Tab-separated table of C-alpha atoms and ligand atoms in Angstrom:
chain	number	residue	atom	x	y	z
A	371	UNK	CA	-33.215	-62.508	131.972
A	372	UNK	CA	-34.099	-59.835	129.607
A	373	UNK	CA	-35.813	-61.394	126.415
A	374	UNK	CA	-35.508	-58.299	124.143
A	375	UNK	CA	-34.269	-54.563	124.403
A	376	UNK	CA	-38.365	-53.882	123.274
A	377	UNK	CA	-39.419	-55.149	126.478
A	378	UNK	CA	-40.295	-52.478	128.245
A	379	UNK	CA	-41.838	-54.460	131.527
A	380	UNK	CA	-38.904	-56.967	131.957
A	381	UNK	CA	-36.864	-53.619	131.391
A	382	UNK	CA	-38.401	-51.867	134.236
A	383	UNK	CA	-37.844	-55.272	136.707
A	384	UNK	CA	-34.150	-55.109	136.026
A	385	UNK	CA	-33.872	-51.003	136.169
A	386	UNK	CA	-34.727	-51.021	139.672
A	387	UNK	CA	-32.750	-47.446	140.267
A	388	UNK	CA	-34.529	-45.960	137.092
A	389	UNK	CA	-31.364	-44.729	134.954
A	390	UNK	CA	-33.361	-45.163	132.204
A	391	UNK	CA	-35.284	-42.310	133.307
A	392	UNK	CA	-32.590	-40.333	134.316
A	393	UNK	CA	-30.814	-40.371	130.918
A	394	UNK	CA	-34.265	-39.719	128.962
A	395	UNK	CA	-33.938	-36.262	131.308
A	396	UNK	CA	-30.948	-35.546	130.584
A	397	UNK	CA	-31.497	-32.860	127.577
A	398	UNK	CA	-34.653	-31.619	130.044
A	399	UNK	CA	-31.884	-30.232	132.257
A	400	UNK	CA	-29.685	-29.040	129.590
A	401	UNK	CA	-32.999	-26.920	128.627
A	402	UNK	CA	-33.145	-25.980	132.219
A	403	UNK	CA	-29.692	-24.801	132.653
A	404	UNK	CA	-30.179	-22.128	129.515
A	405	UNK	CA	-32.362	-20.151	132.443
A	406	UNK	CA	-29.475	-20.197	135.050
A	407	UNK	CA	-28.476	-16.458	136.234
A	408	UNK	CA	-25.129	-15.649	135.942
A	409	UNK	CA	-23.727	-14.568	139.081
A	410	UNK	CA	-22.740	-11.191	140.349
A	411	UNK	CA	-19.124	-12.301	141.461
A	412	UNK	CA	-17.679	-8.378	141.571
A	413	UNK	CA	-14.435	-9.972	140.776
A	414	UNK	CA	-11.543	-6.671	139.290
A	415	UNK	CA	-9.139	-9.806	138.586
A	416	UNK	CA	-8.667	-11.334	135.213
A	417	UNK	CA	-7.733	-14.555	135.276
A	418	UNK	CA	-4.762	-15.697	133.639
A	419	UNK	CA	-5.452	-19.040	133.619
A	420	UNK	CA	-8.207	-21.697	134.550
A	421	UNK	CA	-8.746	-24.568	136.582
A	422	UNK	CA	-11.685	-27.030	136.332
A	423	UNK	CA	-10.991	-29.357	139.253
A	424	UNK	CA	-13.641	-32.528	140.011
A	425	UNK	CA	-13.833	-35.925	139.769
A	426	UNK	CA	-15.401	-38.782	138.371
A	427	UNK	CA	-19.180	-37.447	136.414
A	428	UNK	CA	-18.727	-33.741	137.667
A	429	UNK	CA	-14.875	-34.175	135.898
A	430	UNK	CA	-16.974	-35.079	132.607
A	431	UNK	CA	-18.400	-32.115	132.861
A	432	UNK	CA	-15.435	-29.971	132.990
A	433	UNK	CA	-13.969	-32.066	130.556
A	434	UNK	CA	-17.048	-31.420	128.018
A	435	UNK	CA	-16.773	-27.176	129.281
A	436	UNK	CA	-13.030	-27.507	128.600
A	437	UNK	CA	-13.673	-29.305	124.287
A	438	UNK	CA	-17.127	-27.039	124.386
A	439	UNK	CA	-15.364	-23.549	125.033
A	440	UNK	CA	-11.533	-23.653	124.597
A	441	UNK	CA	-11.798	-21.866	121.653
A	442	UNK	CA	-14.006	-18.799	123.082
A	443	UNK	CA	-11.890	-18.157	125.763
A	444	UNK	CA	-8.222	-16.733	125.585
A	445	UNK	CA	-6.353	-18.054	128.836
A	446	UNK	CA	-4.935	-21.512	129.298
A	447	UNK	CA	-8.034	-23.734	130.785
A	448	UNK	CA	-6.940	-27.551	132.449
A	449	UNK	CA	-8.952	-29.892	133.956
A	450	UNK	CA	-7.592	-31.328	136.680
A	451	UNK	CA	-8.389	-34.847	138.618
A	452	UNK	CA	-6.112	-34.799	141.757
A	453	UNK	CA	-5.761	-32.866	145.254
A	454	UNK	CA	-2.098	-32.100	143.980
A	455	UNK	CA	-2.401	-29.083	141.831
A	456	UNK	CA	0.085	-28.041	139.295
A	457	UNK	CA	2.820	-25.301	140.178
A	458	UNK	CA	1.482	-22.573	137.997
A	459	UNK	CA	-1.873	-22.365	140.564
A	460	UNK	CA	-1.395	-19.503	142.124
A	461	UNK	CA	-3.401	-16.169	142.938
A	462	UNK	CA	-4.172	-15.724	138.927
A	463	UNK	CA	-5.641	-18.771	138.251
A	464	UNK	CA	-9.638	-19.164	138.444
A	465	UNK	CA	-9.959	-22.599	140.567
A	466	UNK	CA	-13.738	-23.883	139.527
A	467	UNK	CA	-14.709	-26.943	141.908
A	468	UNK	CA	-17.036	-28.852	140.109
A	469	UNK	CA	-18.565	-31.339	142.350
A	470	UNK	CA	-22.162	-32.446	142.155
A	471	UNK	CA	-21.887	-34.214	145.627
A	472	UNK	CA	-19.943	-31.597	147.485
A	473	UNK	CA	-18.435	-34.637	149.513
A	474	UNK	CA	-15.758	-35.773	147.398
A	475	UNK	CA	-12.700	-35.648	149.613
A	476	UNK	CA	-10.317	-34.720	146.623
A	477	UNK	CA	-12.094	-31.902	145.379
A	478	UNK	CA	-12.340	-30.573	149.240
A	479	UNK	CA	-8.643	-31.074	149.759
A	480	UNK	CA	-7.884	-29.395	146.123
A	481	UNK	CA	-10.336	-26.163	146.966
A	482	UNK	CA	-8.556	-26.164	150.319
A	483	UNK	CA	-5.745	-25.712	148.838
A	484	UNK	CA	-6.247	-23.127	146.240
A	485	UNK	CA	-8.023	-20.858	149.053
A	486	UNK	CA	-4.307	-20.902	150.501
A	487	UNK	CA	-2.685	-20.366	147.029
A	488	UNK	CA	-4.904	-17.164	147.006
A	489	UNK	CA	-6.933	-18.369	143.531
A	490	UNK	CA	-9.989	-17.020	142.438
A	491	UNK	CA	-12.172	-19.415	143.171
A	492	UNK	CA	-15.706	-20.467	142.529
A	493	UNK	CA	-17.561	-24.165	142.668
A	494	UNK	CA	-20.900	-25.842	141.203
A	495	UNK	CA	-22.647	-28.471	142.342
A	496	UNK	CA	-25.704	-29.656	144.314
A	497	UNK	CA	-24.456	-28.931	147.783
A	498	UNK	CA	-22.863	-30.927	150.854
A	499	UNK	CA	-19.632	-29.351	152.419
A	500	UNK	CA	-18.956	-27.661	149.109
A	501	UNK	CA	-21.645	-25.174	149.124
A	502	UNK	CA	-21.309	-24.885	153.142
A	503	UNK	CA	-17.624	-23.940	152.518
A	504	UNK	CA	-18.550	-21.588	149.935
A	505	UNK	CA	-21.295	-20.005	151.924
A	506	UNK	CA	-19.072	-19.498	155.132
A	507	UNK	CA	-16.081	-18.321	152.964
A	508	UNK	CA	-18.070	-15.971	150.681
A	509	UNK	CA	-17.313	-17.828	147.513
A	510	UNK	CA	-19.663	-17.414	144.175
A	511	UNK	CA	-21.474	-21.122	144.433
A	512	UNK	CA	-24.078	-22.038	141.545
A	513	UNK	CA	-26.644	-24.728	142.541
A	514	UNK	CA	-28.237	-27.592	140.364
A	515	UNK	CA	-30.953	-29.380	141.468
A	516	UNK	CA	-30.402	-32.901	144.100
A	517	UNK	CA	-31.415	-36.307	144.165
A	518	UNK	CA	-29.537	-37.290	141.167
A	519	UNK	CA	-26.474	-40.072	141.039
A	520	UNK	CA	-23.281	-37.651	139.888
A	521	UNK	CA	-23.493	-39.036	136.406
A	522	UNK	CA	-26.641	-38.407	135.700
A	523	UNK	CA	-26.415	-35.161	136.445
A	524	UNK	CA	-23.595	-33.849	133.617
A	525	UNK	CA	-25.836	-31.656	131.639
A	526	UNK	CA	-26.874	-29.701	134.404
A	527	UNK	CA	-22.678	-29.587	136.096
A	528	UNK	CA	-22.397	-28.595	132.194
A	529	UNK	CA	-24.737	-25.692	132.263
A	530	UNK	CA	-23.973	-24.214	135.823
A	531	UNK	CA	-20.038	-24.584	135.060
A	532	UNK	CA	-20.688	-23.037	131.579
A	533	UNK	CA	-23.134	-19.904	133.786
A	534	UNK	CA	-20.587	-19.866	136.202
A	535	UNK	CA	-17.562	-19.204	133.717
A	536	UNK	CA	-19.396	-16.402	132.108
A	537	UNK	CA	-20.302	-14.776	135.137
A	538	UNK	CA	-16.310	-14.329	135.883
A	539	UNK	CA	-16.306	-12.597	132.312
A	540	UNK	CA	-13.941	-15.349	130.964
A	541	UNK	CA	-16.575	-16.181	128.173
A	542	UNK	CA	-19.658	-14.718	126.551
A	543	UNK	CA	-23.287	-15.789	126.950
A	544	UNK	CA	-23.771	-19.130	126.845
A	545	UNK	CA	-27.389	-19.690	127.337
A	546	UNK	CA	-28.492	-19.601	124.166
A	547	UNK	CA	-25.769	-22.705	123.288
A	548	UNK	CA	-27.096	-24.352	125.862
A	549	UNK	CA	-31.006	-24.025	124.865
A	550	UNK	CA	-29.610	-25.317	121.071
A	551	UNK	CA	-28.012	-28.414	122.308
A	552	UNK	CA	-31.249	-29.106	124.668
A	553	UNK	CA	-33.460	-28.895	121.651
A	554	UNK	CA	-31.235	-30.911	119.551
A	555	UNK	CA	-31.234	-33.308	122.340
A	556	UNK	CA	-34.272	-34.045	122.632
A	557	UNK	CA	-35.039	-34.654	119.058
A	558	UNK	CA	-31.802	-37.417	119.401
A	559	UNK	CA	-33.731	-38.845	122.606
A	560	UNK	CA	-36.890	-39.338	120.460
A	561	UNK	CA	-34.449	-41.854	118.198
A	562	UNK	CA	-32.723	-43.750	121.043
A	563	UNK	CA	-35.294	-44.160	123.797
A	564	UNK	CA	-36.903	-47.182	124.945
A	565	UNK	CA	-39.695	-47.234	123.600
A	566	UNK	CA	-38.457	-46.766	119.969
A	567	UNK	CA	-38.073	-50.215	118.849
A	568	UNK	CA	-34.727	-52.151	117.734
A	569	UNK	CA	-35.638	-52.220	114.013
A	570	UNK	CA	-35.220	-47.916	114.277
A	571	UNK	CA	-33.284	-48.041	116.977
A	572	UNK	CA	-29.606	-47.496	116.367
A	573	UNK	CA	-28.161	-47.137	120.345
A	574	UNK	CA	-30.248	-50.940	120.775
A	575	UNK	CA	-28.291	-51.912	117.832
A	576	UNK	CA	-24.580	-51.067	119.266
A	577	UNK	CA	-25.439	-52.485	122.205
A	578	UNK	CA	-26.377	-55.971	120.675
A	579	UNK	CA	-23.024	-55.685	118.803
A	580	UNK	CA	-21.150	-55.289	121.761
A	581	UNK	CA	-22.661	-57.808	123.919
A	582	UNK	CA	-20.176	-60.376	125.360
A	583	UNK	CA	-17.518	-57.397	123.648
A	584	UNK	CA	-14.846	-55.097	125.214
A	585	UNK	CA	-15.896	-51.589	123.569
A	586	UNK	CA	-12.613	-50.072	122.346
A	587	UNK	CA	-13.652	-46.561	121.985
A	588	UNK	CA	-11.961	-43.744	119.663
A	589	UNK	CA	-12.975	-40.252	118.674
A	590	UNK	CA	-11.321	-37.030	117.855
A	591	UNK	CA	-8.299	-35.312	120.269
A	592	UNK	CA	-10.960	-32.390	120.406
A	593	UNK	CA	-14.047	-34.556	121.264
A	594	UNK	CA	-11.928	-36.343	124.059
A	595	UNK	CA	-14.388	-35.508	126.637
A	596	UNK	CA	-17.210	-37.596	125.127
A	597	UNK	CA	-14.633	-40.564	124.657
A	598	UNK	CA	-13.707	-41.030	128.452
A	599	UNK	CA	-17.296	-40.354	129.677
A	600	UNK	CA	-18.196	-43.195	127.118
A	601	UNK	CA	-15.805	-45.457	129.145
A	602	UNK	CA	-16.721	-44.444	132.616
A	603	UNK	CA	-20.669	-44.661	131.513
A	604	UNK	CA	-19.607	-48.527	130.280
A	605	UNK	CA	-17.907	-49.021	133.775
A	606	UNK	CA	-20.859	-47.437	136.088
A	607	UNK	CA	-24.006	-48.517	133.797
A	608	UNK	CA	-22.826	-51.558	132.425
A	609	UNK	CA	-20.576	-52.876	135.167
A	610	UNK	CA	-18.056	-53.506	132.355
A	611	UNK	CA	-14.257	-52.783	131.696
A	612	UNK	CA	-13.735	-50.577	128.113
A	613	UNK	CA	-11.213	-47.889	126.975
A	614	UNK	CA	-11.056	-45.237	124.433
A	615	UNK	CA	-8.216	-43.751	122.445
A	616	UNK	CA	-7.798	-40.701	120.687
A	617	UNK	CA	-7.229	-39.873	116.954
A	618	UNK	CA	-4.811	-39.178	115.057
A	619	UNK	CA	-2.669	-40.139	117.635
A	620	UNK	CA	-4.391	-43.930	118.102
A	621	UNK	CA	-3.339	-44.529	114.151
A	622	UNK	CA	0.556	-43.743	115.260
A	623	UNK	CA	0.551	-47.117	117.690
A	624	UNK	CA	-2.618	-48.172	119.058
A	625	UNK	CA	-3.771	-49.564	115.590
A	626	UNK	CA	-1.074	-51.859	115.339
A	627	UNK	CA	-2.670	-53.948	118.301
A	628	UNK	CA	-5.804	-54.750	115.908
A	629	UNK	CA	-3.132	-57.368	114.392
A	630	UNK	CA	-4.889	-60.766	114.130
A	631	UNK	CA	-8.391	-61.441	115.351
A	632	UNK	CA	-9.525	-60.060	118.663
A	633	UNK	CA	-13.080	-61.289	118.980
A	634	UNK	CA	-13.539	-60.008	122.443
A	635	UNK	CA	-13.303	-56.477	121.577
A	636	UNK	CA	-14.968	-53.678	119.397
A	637	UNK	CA	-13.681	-50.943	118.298
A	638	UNK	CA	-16.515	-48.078	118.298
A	639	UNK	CA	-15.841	-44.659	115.744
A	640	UNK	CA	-17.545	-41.911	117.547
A	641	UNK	CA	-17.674	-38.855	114.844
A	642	UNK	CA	-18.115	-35.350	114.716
A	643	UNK	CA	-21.389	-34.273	112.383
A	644	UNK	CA	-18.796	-31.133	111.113
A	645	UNK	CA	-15.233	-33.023	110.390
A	646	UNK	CA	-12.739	-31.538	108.121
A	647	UNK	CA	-11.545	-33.309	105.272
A	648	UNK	CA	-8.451	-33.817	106.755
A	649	UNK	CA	-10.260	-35.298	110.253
A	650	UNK	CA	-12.679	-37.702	107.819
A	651	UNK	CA	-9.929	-38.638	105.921
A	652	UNK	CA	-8.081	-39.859	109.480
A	653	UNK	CA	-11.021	-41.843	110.097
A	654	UNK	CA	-11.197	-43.321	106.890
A	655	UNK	CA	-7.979	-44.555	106.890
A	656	UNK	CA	-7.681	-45.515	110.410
A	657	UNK	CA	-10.980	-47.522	109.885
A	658	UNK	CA	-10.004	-48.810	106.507
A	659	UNK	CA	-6.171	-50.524	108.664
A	660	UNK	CA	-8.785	-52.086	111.498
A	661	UNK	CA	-10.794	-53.818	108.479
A	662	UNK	CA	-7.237	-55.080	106.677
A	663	UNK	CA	-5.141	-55.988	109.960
A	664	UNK	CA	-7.964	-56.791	112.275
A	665	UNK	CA	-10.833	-57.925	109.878
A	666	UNK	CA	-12.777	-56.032	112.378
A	667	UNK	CA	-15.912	-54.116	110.981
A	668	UNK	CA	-16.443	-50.878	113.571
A	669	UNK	CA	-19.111	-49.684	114.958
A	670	UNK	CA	-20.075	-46.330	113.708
A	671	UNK	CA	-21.978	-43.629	115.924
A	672	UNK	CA	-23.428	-40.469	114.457
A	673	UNK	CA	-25.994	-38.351	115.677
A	674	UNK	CA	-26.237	-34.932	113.408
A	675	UNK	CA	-26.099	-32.713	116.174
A	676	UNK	CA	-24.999	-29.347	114.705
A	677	UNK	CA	-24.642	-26.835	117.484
A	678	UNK	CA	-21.211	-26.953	119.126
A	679	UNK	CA	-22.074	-27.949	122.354
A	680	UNK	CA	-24.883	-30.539	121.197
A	681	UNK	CA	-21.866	-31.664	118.663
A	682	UNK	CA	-20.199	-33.328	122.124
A	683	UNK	CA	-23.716	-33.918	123.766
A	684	UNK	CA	-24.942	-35.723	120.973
A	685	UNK	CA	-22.767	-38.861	121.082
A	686	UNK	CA	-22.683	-38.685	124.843
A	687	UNK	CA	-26.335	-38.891	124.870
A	688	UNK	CA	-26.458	-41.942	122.352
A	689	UNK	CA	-23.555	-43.733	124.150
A	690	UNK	CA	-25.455	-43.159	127.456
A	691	UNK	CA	-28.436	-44.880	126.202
A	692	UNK	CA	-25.932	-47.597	124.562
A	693	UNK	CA	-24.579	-48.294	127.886
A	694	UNK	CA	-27.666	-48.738	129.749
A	695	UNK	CA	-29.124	-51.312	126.773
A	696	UNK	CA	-26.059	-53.300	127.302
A	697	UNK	CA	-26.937	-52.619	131.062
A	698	UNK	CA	-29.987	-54.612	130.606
A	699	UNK	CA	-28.651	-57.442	127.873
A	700	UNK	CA	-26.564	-58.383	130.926
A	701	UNK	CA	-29.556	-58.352	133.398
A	702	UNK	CA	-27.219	-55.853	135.359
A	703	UNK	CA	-29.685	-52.942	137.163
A	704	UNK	CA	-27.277	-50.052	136.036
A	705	UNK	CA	-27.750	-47.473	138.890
A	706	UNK	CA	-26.153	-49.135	142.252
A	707	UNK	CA	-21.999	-48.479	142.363
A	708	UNK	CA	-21.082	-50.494	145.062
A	709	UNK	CA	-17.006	-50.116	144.021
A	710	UNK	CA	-17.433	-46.407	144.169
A	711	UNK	CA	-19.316	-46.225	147.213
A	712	UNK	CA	-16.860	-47.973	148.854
A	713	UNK	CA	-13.643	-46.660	147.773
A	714	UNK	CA	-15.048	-42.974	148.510
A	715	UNK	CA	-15.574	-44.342	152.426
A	716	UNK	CA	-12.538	-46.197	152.763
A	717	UNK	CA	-10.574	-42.882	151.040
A	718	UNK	CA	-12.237	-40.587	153.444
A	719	UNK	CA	-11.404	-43.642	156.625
A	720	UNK	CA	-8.183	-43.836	155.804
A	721	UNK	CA	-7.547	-40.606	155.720
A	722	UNK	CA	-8.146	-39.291	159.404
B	1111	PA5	O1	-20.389	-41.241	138.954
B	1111	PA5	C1	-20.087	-41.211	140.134
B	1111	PA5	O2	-20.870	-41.484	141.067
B	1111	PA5	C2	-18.684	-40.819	140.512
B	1111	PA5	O3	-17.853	-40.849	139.386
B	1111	PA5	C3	-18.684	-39.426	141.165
B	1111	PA5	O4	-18.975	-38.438	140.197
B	1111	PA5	C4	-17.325	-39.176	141.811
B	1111	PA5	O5	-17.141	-40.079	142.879
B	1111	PA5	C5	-17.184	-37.752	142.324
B	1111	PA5	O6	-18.300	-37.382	143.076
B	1111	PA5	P1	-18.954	-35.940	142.839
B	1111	PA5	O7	-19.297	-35.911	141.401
B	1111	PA5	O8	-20.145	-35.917	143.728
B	1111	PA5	O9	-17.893	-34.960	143.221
């Protein structure tokens, strides 16, 4: 049993898979994405509107692409989670795979399907079938590097989706957002790693908090992305159920569940370093109903990111580390996914 997050040795014993390490990378390969080439697709077709298909990690990534660059870009952009694709696919959409596996039997059957829909289409990821499809069909593919787990791979399924976008024309250059967010990245890592100890270390600190806790996560509509990875990060690392919510829309109904005393669960405030008044003022009162009906005190997270890609990488970076800390407070090694593994080879089974 681990005796302290500061204890590094007992630490390395439990993280047998190394996710520590693989988080501490994870603003290496945001850096290392700025230097991806766009691709010469030679595609005459403007899109007129966008599909970011994956699942599980690689769908974080769309999701982060989708709150990161909404605003640059003028068509309709969804992220989708399913084979079944909406009725408005069709030959003017841009279908993006996003798939750091290239094995993941939904995101097969959905690029299946938009080749016969006639999309656009284009995929990232680190190979498998994906890329062999791509390669025998002749369709723009944009590689990150292998030997990762899916999750630990966002930044780079971030950068490469980001590339891949701009090389269609859809967006401007986004390599020099990318190198921002890296650099502020890695000053955030030097706050939250290991190695900084619990009295300066504020991810350590959640993670205490939250021990023996079901984290009830909430951030902005427009941040939604970092929410749900938050969740699925407390599921994968921590082997632990949470949930997230969204605001404003959590203070029209979810709030009035904080009624009475719910010791098992914590809510956690994940904010934006740039909120408008009106957003600070929706936390402020949402937080100040939790204290009065729930005599809950939230947690808080912050990380003073300012670019607007490292403004969503920020807090996904600190929540990553959070989840890994409580990986170790419950001697849990947070790198083996036994429930995925096996519900991605009893879906393919069952299948044939
Ligand atoms: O984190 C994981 O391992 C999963 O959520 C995978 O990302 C998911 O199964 C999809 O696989 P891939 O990302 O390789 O398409």
């Amino acid at each position: 049993m681990l005796r302290s997050l500061d204890d590094l040795e007992d630490i390395s014993k439990i993280d047998a898979g190394n996710m520590l390490g693989a988080i501490n990378r994870f603003p290496d390969f945001l850096v290392d994405a700025a230097h991806f080439s766009p691709l010469d697709v030679r595609s005459s077709l403007s899109p007129h509107n966008i599909v970011l298909m994956g699942m599980g990690g690689s769908a974080s990534a769309a999701d982060v692409l989708l709150d990161w660059l909404q605003d640059r870009i003028t068509v309709p952009v969804s992220v989708v989670r399913d084979c079944a694709l909406p009725r408005f696919v069709g030959p003017k959409t841009l279908f993006m795979a996003v798939s750091y596996s290239g094995e993941t039997v939904e995101t097969l059957a959905a690029f299946d399907e938009a080749r016969k829909r006639r999309c656009i289409t284009a995929a990232v990821g680190s190979g498998g079938r994906l890329q062999t499809i791509c390669s025998r069909v002749k369709v723009p593919f944009l590689k990150v590097s292998s030997g990762l787990v899916p999750r630990a791979a966002l930044s780079q399924m971030v950068g490469a989706g980001a590339v891949m976008l701009q090389s269609f024309g859809v967006v401007g250059d986004v390599r020099a957002g990318l190198l921002e967010a890296g650099r502020e990245l890695i000053r955030i890592r030097g706050q939250l790693r290991a190695e900084v100890p619990l009295s300066r270390n504020r991810a350590k600190h959640v993670a205490l908090r939250l021990e023996g806790r079901l984290p009830v996560i909430y951030c902005l509509q427009r941040m939604s992305s970092v929410a749900r990875r938050a969740k699925n990060q407390f599921a994968e690392n921590s082997k632990l159920v949470a949930k997230y919510d969204l605001l404003p829309e959590a203070g029209h109904n979810e709030v009035e569940a904080w009624q009475g005393r719910n010791p098992h669960m914590l809510p956690v405030l994940v904010h934006d370093s740039k909120e408008s008044r009106e957003e600070s003022t929706v936390f402020r009162a949402f937080k100040a109903v939790l204290r009065k009906v729930g005599e809950v005190r939230p947690l808080e997270v912050r990380t003073g990111a300012s670019s607007a890609l490292g403004r969503l990488l920020g807090p996904v970076l600190f929540l990553d580390y959070v989840s890994v800390y409580l990986a170790f407070l419950r001697g849990v090694d947070p790198t083996p996914t036994f429930g995925i593994g096996e519900y991605r080879r009893l879906n393919s089974e069952m299948r044939r």
